[in-house]
mmCIF file of C-alpha atoms and ligand atoms in Angstrom:
data_model
loop_
_atom_site.group_PDB
_atom_site.id
_atom_site.type_symbol
_atom_site.label_atom_id
_atom_site.label_comp_id
_atom_site.label_asym_id
_atom_site.label_seq_id
_atom_site.Cartn_x
_atom_site.Cartn_y
_atom_site.Cartn_z
ATOM 1 C CA UNK A 1 -0.005 -0.032 0.078
ATOM 2 C CA UNK A 2 1.378 3.522 -1.226
ATOM 3 C CA UNK A 3 1.690 5.961 1.791
ATOM 4 C CA UNK A 4 1.069 9.647 1.247
ATOM 5 C CA UNK A 5 1.957 12.399 3.803
ATOM 6 C CA UNK A 6 -0.242 15.775 3.351
ATOM 7 C CA UNK A 7 1.691 18.610 5.124
ATOM 8 C CA UNK A 8 -1.535 20.437 5.995
ATOM 9 C CA UNK A 9 -5.119 20.035 5.867
ATOM 10 C CA UNK A 10 -6.477 20.277 2.424
ATOM 11 C CA UNK A 11 -10.100 20.157 1.059
ATOM 12 C CA UNK A 12 -11.324 16.494 2.005
ATOM 13 C CA UNK A 13 -11.971 15.629 -2.024
ATOM 14 C CA UNK A 14 -8.137 15.189 -2.370
ATOM 15 C CA UNK A 15 -7.825 13.309 0.479
ATOM 16 C CA UNK A 16 -10.727 11.267 -0.619
ATOM 17 C CA UNK A 17 -9.357 10.413 -4.193
ATOM 18 C CA UNK A 18 -6.136 9.086 -2.559
ATOM 19 C CA UNK A 19 -7.778 6.981 0.034
ATOM 20 C CA UNK A 20 -10.537 5.543 -2.742
ATOM 21 C CA UNK A 21 -7.021 4.511 -4.609
ATOM 22 C CA UNK A 22 -6.250 2.383 -1.493
ATOM 23 C CA UNK A 23 -3.427 4.448 -0.426
ATOM 24 C CA UNK A 24 -2.415 5.161 3.212
ATOM 25 C CA UNK A 25 -2.907 8.813 3.827
ATOM 26 C CA UNK A 26 -1.734 10.721 6.925
ATOM 27 C CA UNK A 27 -2.625 14.319 7.423
ATOM 28 C CA UNK A 28 -0.615 16.861 9.438
ATOM 29 C CA UNK A 29 -2.521 17.431 12.583
ATOM 30 C CA UNK A 30 -0.964 20.969 13.015
ATOM 31 C CA UNK A 31 -3.333 23.930 12.164
ATOM 32 C CA UNK A 32 -0.279 25.837 10.799
ATOM 33 C CA UNK A 33 2.649 25.378 8.180
ATOM 34 C CA UNK A 34 5.261 22.829 9.783
ATOM 35 C CA UNK A 35 8.688 24.002 10.271
ATOM 36 C CA UNK A 36 11.408 22.361 8.321
ATOM 37 C CA UNK A 37 12.487 20.178 11.185
ATOM 38 C CA UNK A 38 8.797 19.027 11.939
ATOM 39 C CA UNK A 39 8.520 18.241 8.318
ATOM 40 C CA UNK A 40 11.577 16.084 8.298
ATOM 41 C CA UNK A 41 10.221 14.401 11.733
ATOM 42 C CA UNK A 42 6.961 13.641 10.192
ATOM 43 C CA UNK A 43 8.583 11.894 6.977
ATOM 44 C CA UNK A 44 10.741 10.146 9.162
ATOM 45 C CA UNK A 45 7.910 8.279 10.845
ATOM 46 C CA UNK A 46 7.104 6.219 7.924
ATOM 47 C CA UNK A 47 8.524 5.323 4.583
ATOM 48 C CA UNK A 48 6.304 7.656 2.759
ATOM 49 C CA UNK A 49 5.769 7.228 -1.025
ATOM 50 C CA UNK A 50 4.458 10.369 -1.753
ATOM 51 C CA UNK A 51 4.279 13.977 -0.083
ATOM 52 C CA UNK A 52 1.443 16.651 -0.696
ATOM 53 C CA UNK A 53 3.585 19.777 -0.137
ATOM 54 C CA UNK A 54 2.237 23.277 0.680
ATOM 55 C CA UNK A 55 4.139 26.450 -1.074
ATOM 56 C CA UNK A 56 5.319 27.102 2.524
ATOM 57 C CA UNK A 57 7.145 23.911 2.716
ATOM 58 C CA UNK A 58 10.767 24.182 1.792
ATOM 59 C CA UNK A 59 11.583 21.099 0.201
ATOM 60 C CA UNK A 60 15.356 21.070 -0.431
ATOM 61 C CA UNK A 61 18.398 18.681 0.021
ATOM 62 C CA UNK A 62 17.485 18.082 3.871
ATOM 63 C CA UNK A 63 14.162 17.046 3.272
ATOM 64 C CA UNK A 64 15.051 14.815 0.171
ATOM 65 C CA UNK A 65 18.021 13.346 2.383
ATOM 66 C CA UNK A 66 15.232 12.585 5.107
ATOM 67 C CA UNK A 67 12.726 11.229 2.948
ATOM 68 C CA UNK A 68 14.684 8.631 0.455
ATOM 69 C CA UNK A 69 11.424 6.580 -0.219
ATOM 70 C CA UNK A 70 9.397 9.410 -1.380
ATOM 71 C CA UNK A 71 9.075 9.554 -5.058
ATOM 72 C CA UNK A 72 6.972 12.679 -5.544
ATOM 73 C CA UNK A 73 6.358 15.833 -4.041
ATOM 74 C CA UNK A 74 3.068 17.260 -5.446
ATOM 75 C CA UNK A 75 2.794 20.956 -4.640
ATOM 76 C CA UNK A 76 -0.746 22.218 -3.675
ATOM 77 C CA UNK A 77 0.039 25.448 -5.385
ATOM 78 C CA UNK A 78 0.618 27.195 -8.842
ATOM 79 C CA UNK A 79 4.247 28.595 -7.834
ATOM 80 C CA UNK A 80 7.106 26.385 -6.657
ATOM 81 C CA UNK A 81 9.610 28.255 -5.652
ATOM 82 C CA UNK A 82 9.651 26.160 -2.580
ATOM 83 C CA UNK A 83 11.262 23.303 -4.237
ATOM 84 C CA UNK A 84 15.077 22.672 -5.135
ATOM 85 C CA UNK A 85 14.610 21.694 -8.380
ATOM 86 C CA UNK A 86 18.143 20.569 -9.266
ATOM 87 C CA UNK A 87 18.468 18.747 -6.447
ATOM 88 C CA UNK A 88 15.011 16.609 -7.117
ATOM 89 C CA UNK A 89 16.443 16.239 -10.590
ATOM 90 C CA UNK A 90 19.657 14.435 -9.269
ATOM 91 C CA UNK A 91 17.668 12.075 -6.931
ATOM 92 C CA UNK A 92 14.966 11.475 -9.858
ATOM 93 C CA UNK A 93 12.268 12.827 -7.563
ATOM 94 C CA UNK A 94 9.354 14.023 -9.359
ATOM 95 C CA UNK A 95 7.942 17.425 -8.639
ATOM 96 C CA UNK A 96 4.466 18.767 -9.527
ATOM 97 C CA UNK A 97 2.431 21.735 -9.205
ATOM 98 C CA UNK A 98 -1.276 22.715 -9.664
ATOM 99 C CA UNK A 99 -0.916 25.152 -12.744
ATOM 100 C CA UNK A 100 -4.446 25.401 -13.527
ATOM 101 C CA UNK A 101 -5.941 25.568 -9.800
ATOM 102 C CA UNK A 102 -7.385 29.139 -9.329
ATOM 103 C CA UNK A 103 -6.008 31.038 -12.150
ATOM 104 C CA UNK A 104 -9.300 33.007 -12.899
ATOM 105 C CA UNK A 105 -9.652 33.489 -9.166
ATOM 106 C CA UNK A 106 -6.217 34.977 -8.565
ATOM 107 C CA UNK A 107 -7.273 37.191 -11.434
ATOM 108 C CA UNK A 108 -10.140 38.339 -9.446
ATOM 109 C CA UNK A 109 -8.278 38.778 -6.505
ATOM 110 C CA UNK A 110 -5.793 41.161 -8.206
ATOM 111 C CA UNK A 111 -8.602 43.108 -9.262
ATOM 112 C CA UNK A 112 -10.173 42.989 -5.844
ATOM 113 C CA UNK A 113 -6.986 44.678 -4.614
ATOM 114 C CA UNK A 114 -7.037 47.447 -7.460
ATOM 115 C CA UNK A 115 -10.491 48.166 -6.759
ATOM 116 C CA UNK A 116 -10.313 48.258 -3.362
ATOM 117 C CA UNK A 117 -7.478 50.582 -3.664
ATOM 118 C CA UNK A 118 -8.765 53.089 -6.444
ATOM 119 C CA UNK A 119 -12.552 52.987 -4.494
ATOM 120 C CA UNK A 120 -10.970 53.258 -1.210
ATOM 121 C CA UNK A 121 -13.176 50.379 0.065
ATOM 122 C CA UNK A 122 -10.983 49.705 3.123
ATOM 123 C CA UNK A 123 -10.411 53.178 4.376
ATOM 124 C CA UNK A 124 -14.171 53.768 3.993
ATOM 125 C CA UNK A 125 -15.175 51.024 5.751
ATOM 126 C CA UNK A 126 -12.782 51.719 8.689
ATOM 127 C CA UNK A 127 -14.153 55.281 8.360
ATOM 128 C CA UNK A 128 -17.722 54.348 9.093
ATOM 129 C CA UNK A 129 -16.745 51.671 11.693
ATOM 130 C CA UNK A 130 -15.126 54.199 13.679
ATOM 131 C CA UNK A 131 -17.822 56.215 13.821
ATOM 132 C CA UNK A 132 -16.644 59.137 11.867
ATOM 133 C CA UNK A 133 -19.052 59.256 9.013
ATOM 134 C CA UNK A 134 -21.363 62.266 9.603
ATOM 135 C CA UNK A 135 -23.177 62.452 6.305
ATOM 136 C CA UNK A 136 -22.310 62.880 2.640
ATOM 137 C CA UNK A 137 -19.303 65.061 2.056
ATOM 138 C CA UNK A 138 -18.316 65.944 -1.655
ATOM 139 C CA UNK A 139 -14.596 66.097 -0.287
ATOM 140 C CA UNK A 140 -14.628 62.530 1.346
ATOM 141 C CA UNK A 141 -12.239 59.828 0.440
ATOM 142 C CA UNK A 142 -11.734 60.840 -3.208
ATOM 143 C CA UNK A 143 -10.285 57.863 -5.064
ATOM 144 C CA UNK A 144 -9.263 57.580 -8.766
ATOM 145 C CA UNK A 145 -10.864 55.780 -11.651
ATOM 146 C CA UNK A 146 -9.226 52.844 -13.959
ATOM 147 C CA UNK A 147 -11.232 53.364 -16.848
ATOM 148 C CA UNK A 148 -9.318 54.394 -20.150
ATOM 149 C CA UNK A 149 -6.160 54.243 -17.862
ATOM 150 C CA UNK A 150 -2.964 51.932 -18.234
ATOM 151 C CA UNK A 151 -2.727 48.618 -16.758
ATOM 152 C CA UNK A 152 0.688 47.413 -16.557
ATOM 153 C CA UNK A 153 1.385 43.877 -16.340
ATOM 154 C CA UNK A 154 4.790 42.407 -15.351
ATOM 155 C CA UNK A 155 4.481 38.913 -16.266
ATOM 156 C CA UNK A 156 1.655 37.754 -18.817
ATOM 157 C CA UNK A 157 1.218 34.068 -18.151
ATOM 158 C CA UNK A 158 -2.262 32.117 -17.620
ATOM 159 C CA UNK A 159 -3.033 34.777 -14.772
ATOM 160 C CA UNK A 160 -1.631 37.922 -16.157
ATOM 161 C CA UNK A 161 -3.713 37.238 -19.209
ATOM 162 C CA UNK A 162 -6.995 36.986 -17.085
ATOM 163 C CA UNK A 163 -6.179 40.279 -15.563
ATOM 164 C CA UNK A 164 -5.591 41.795 -18.981
ATOM 165 C CA UNK A 165 -8.921 40.636 -19.852
ATOM 166 C CA UNK A 166 -10.863 42.024 -17.182
ATOM 167 C CA UNK A 167 -8.879 45.566 -17.679
ATOM 168 C CA UNK A 168 -9.351 45.529 -21.356
ATOM 169 C CA UNK A 169 -12.874 44.496 -21.785
ATOM 170 C CA UNK A 170 -14.342 45.393 -18.369
ATOM 171 C CA UNK A 171 -12.743 48.733 -17.875
ATOM 172 C CA UNK A 172 -11.568 49.771 -21.227
ATOM 173 C CA UNK A 173 -7.979 49.909 -20.055
ATOM 174 C CA UNK A 174 -4.988 50.000 -22.341
ATOM 175 C CA UNK A 175 -2.804 47.152 -21.323
ATOM 176 C CA UNK A 176 1.130 47.284 -21.462
ATOM 177 C CA UNK A 177 3.141 44.236 -20.811
ATOM 178 C CA UNK A 178 6.471 42.848 -20.397
ATOM 179 C CA UNK A 179 7.285 39.133 -19.888
ATOM 180 C CA UNK A 180 10.516 36.998 -21.146
ATOM 181 C CA UNK A 181 8.340 35.468 -23.947
ATOM 182 C CA UNK A 182 5.656 37.347 -26.068
ATOM 183 C CA UNK A 183 2.174 36.308 -25.705
ATOM 184 C CA UNK A 184 0.008 36.805 -28.707
ATOM 185 C CA UNK A 185 -3.043 35.821 -27.274
ATOM 186 C CA UNK A 186 -2.676 39.001 -24.862
ATOM 187 C CA UNK A 187 -1.793 40.860 -27.749
ATOM 188 C CA UNK A 188 -4.517 39.927 -30.392
ATOM 189 C CA UNK A 189 -7.657 39.253 -28.093
ATOM 190 C CA UNK A 190 -6.882 41.994 -25.254
ATOM 191 C CA UNK A 191 -5.232 44.749 -27.432
ATOM 192 C CA UNK A 192 -2.147 44.440 -25.049
ATOM 193 C CA UNK A 193 1.358 45.957 -26.173
ATOM 194 C CA UNK A 194 4.608 44.346 -25.664
ATOM 195 C CA UNK A 195 7.342 46.309 -24.320
ATOM 196 C CA UNK A 196 10.920 44.816 -24.074
ATOM 197 C CA UNK A 197 11.704 46.010 -20.547
ATOM 198 C CA UNK A 198 9.852 46.143 -17.317
ATOM 199 C CA UNK A 199 11.071 49.793 -16.700
ATOM 200 C CA UNK A 200 9.192 50.810 -19.900
ATOM 201 C CA UNK A 201 5.687 49.463 -18.581
ATOM 202 C CA UNK A 202 6.356 50.614 -15.075
ATOM 203 C CA UNK A 203 7.120 54.239 -16.308
ATOM 204 C CA UNK A 204 3.584 54.473 -18.244
ATOM 205 C CA UNK A 205 1.500 52.401 -16.133
ATOM 206 C CA UNK A 206 -1.461 53.635 -13.646
ATOM 207 C CA UNK A 207 -2.105 50.388 -12.255
ATOM 208 C CA UNK A 208 0.926 47.756 -12.068
ATOM 209 C CA UNK A 209 0.073 44.099 -11.176
ATOM 210 C CA UNK A 210 2.993 41.383 -10.799
ATOM 211 C CA UNK A 211 2.639 37.938 -12.296
ATOM 212 C CA UNK A 212 5.946 36.579 -12.408
ATOM 213 C CA UNK A 213 7.212 33.328 -10.796
ATOM 214 C CA UNK A 214 9.853 33.734 -7.981
ATOM 215 C CA UNK A 215 13.049 32.980 -9.649
ATOM 216 C CA UNK A 216 16.813 34.357 -9.140
ATOM 217 C CA UNK A 217 15.904 36.676 -12.006
ATOM 218 C CA UNK A 218 12.862 37.845 -10.251
ATOM 219 C CA UNK A 219 13.837 38.399 -7.012
ATOM 220 C CA UNK A 220 13.610 41.800 -6.154
ATOM 221 C CA UNK A 221 12.542 42.807 -9.680
ATOM 222 C CA UNK A 222 10.583 45.870 -8.060
ATOM 223 C CA UNK A 223 13.275 47.486 -6.100
ATOM 224 C CA UNK A 224 13.872 51.105 -5.012
ATOM 225 C CA UNK A 225 14.837 52.109 -8.542
ATOM 226 C CA UNK A 226 11.879 50.710 -9.904
ATOM 227 C CA UNK A 227 9.776 52.150 -7.648
ATOM 228 C CA UNK A 228 11.092 55.511 -8.431
ATOM 229 C CA UNK A 229 10.369 54.765 -12.267
ATOM 230 C CA UNK A 230 6.395 54.683 -11.260
ATOM 231 C CA UNK A 231 4.232 57.436 -11.808
ATOM 232 C CA UNK A 232 3.249 59.227 -8.206
ATOM 233 C CA UNK A 233 -0.466 58.410 -8.985
ATOM 234 C CA UNK A 234 0.286 54.637 -9.791
ATOM 235 C CA UNK A 235 -0.799 51.732 -7.863
ATOM 236 C CA UNK A 236 1.153 48.326 -7.296
ATOM 237 C CA UNK A 237 -0.332 44.891 -6.949
ATOM 238 C CA UNK A 238 1.209 41.667 -6.327
ATOM 239 C CA UNK A 239 -0.479 38.316 -5.926
ATOM 240 C CA UNK A 240 2.648 36.339 -7.161
ATOM 241 C CA UNK A 241 5.221 36.067 -4.779
ATOM 242 C CA UNK A 242 6.476 38.560 -2.007
ATOM 243 C CA UNK A 243 10.035 38.562 -2.631
ATOM 244 C CA UNK A 244 9.464 39.848 -6.243
ATOM 245 C CA UNK A 245 9.071 43.238 -4.572
ATOM 246 C CA UNK A 246 11.989 44.596 -2.051
ATOM 247 C CA UNK A 247 9.434 45.187 0.833
ATOM 248 C CA UNK A 248 11.292 47.619 2.783
ATOM 249 C CA UNK A 249 11.847 49.901 -0.437
ATOM 250 C CA UNK A 250 8.003 49.558 -1.052
ATOM 251 C CA UNK A 251 7.361 50.833 2.785
ATOM 252 C CA UNK A 252 9.649 53.678 2.321
ATOM 253 C CA UNK A 253 8.209 54.621 -1.451
ATOM 254 C CA UNK A 254 4.596 54.362 0.006
ATOM 255 C CA UNK A 255 5.662 56.541 3.017
ATOM 256 C CA UNK A 256 7.220 59.041 0.831
ATOM 257 C CA UNK A 257 4.435 59.175 -1.574
ATOM 258 C CA UNK A 258 6.737 58.046 -4.598
ATOM 259 C CA UNK A 259 3.569 55.904 -5.604
ATOM 260 C CA UNK A 260 -0.172 56.214 -4.494
ATOM 261 C CA UNK A 261 -0.647 52.811 -2.902
ATOM 262 C CA UNK A 262 -0.072 49.063 -3.097
ATOM 263 C CA UNK A 263 -2.410 45.947 -2.992
ATOM 264 C CA UNK A 264 -0.473 42.868 -1.550
ATOM 265 C CA UNK A 265 -1.736 39.197 -1.011
ATOM 266 C CA UNK A 266 1.805 38.086 -0.716
ATOM 267 C CA UNK A 267 4.751 39.207 1.409
ATOM 268 C CA UNK A 268 8.627 39.015 1.105
ATOM 269 C CA UNK A 269 8.956 37.177 4.775
ATOM 270 C CA UNK A 270 5.505 35.536 5.100
ATOM 271 C CA UNK A 271 3.796 35.503 7.339
ATOM 272 C CA UNK A 272 5.769 38.420 8.686
ATOM 273 C CA UNK A 273 5.199 41.767 7.410
ATOM 274 C CA UNK A 274 8.089 44.505 7.087
ATOM 275 C CA UNK A 275 7.939 46.970 9.660
ATOM 276 C CA UNK A 276 5.700 49.724 9.011
ATOM 277 C CA UNK A 277 3.675 48.046 6.511
ATOM 278 C CA UNK A 278 0.575 47.318 7.941
ATOM 279 C CA UNK A 279 0.350 51.045 9.685
ATOM 280 C CA UNK A 280 0.226 52.639 5.997
ATOM 281 C CA UNK A 281 -3.211 53.687 4.823
ATOM 282 C CA UNK A 282 -2.210 53.541 1.380
ATOM 283 C CA UNK A 283 -1.875 49.879 1.365
ATOM 284 C CA UNK A 284 -4.526 46.825 1.279
ATOM 285 C CA UNK A 285 -3.296 43.693 2.563
ATOM 286 C CA UNK A 286 -4.511 40.055 2.500
ATOM 287 C CA UNK A 287 -3.389 36.957 3.666
ATOM 288 C CA UNK A 288 -2.290 35.010 0.708
ATOM 289 C CA UNK A 289 -5.734 33.908 -0.402
ATOM 290 C CA UNK A 290 -5.941 35.047 -3.894
ATOM 291 C CA UNK A 291 -6.667 31.746 -4.928
ATOM 292 C CA UNK A 292 -8.966 30.851 -1.765
ATOM 293 C CA UNK A 293 -12.592 29.914 -3.201
ATOM 294 C CA UNK A 294 -14.126 27.048 -2.497
ATOM 295 C CA UNK A 295 -14.086 26.003 -6.250
ATOM 296 C CA UNK A 296 -10.338 26.531 -6.816
ATOM 297 C CA UNK A 297 -8.941 25.061 -3.501
ATOM 298 C CA UNK A 298 -11.026 21.825 -4.201
ATOM 299 C CA UNK A 299 -9.464 22.086 -7.921
ATOM 300 C CA UNK A 300 -6.273 22.292 -6.380
ATOM 301 C CA UNK A 301 -6.725 19.329 -3.971
ATOM 302 C CA UNK A 302 -8.065 17.224 -6.868
ATOM 303 C CA UNK A 303 -5.003 17.967 -9.222
ATOM 304 C CA UNK A 304 -2.345 17.423 -6.730
ATOM 305 C CA UNK A 305 -4.108 14.383 -5.604
ATOM 306 C CA UNK A 306 -4.304 13.273 -9.453
ATOM 307 C CA UNK A 307 -0.701 14.027 -9.936
ATOM 308 C CA UNK A 308 0.303 11.800 -7.118
ATOM 309 C CA UNK A 309 -2.141 8.685 -8.296
ATOM 310 C CA UNK A 310 -0.867 9.310 -11.883
ATOM 311 C CA UNK A 311 2.659 9.195 -10.848
ATOM 312 C CA UNK A 312 2.302 5.491 -9.282
ATOM 313 C CA UNK A 313 -0.424 4.379 -11.691
ATOM 314 C CA UNK A 314 1.337 5.493 -14.941
ATOM 315 C CA UNK A 315 4.536 7.185 -14.235
ATOM 316 C CA UNK A 316 3.661 10.389 -16.007
ATOM 317 C CA UNK A 317 1.713 12.756 -13.619
ATOM 318 C CA UNK A 318 0.340 15.749 -15.817
ATOM 319 C CA UNK A 319 1.803 18.603 -14.100
ATOM 320 C CA UNK A 320 5.611 17.499 -13.908
ATOM 321 C CA UNK A 321 7.670 20.690 -13.439
ATOM 322 C CA UNK A 322 10.863 19.427 -15.091
HETATM 323 C C1 LIG B 401 -0.471 30.432 -4.398
HETATM 324 O O1 LIG B 401 0.342 31.160 -4.368
HETATM 325 C C2 LIG B 401 -0.191 29.451 -5.416
HETATM 326 O O2 LIG B 401 1.096 29.336 -5.745
HETATM 327 O O3 LIG B 401 -1.056 28.412 -5.800
#
């Protein structure tokens, strides 16, 4: 009987799929991400064949060494910067992700952050709850509109394309994008213009949304210099990975009014926030929930479980990373 360890409680459909296939499944009893030492200790308890991992689990040499029987780490996430890919390759351990899980939902969340900032939804809510509302005031909490403005996308994969679609067709925005590869769909279907550098997109955009994976080349892609290039009236939204932004520089830029606001679902040192970030009024923050709908989280559970099943049934999981 194959044994699978799931590093955090996930929707039950994924667990049931594995059990229905006759697998022995253990789910971490902790109601929080495991530390790496805890993960290693769990993996040493049994000769596991597969692990269904979270994006918060650092799967590196130490974990591979501690779990030589594990043939697959199936991430419950679109991103997989938590995997040490070269090390897995050397050991012929399969790595998978859930590339289609929650793409539309992440795009919707990026838009929720954009509109929360431009329509001052959070500030307005807080204002009323604090008992400050005394009646209609023409000068109160003036936001900005997005219609007709420039939406700048850094990264135009599946999620970036969905964000462009909503911006172009829902709000009549002009879309400018940068990516390492050109995306004809975003250009032909959503009228987006390709720019060969990040800087060119940042300089012209009113709303900048980040949709790149976290790699050596994208870590701190948005640093102090690039924040300085943005319009003072622009907002920056991040639903990708926190470390794509140099967070301390962002806090400084927001304090100094270098940009108008930021909407963040991810943080450089998650779950910690850089000092000063949560005190800022021009920031909307959510706890890494961009893909959190019942539908998307259930899809992700199904995809991750299917990758494990396929690995052992056919040797060909659909979503192999390398
Ligand atoms: C969430 O951040 C994911 O990568 O799915």
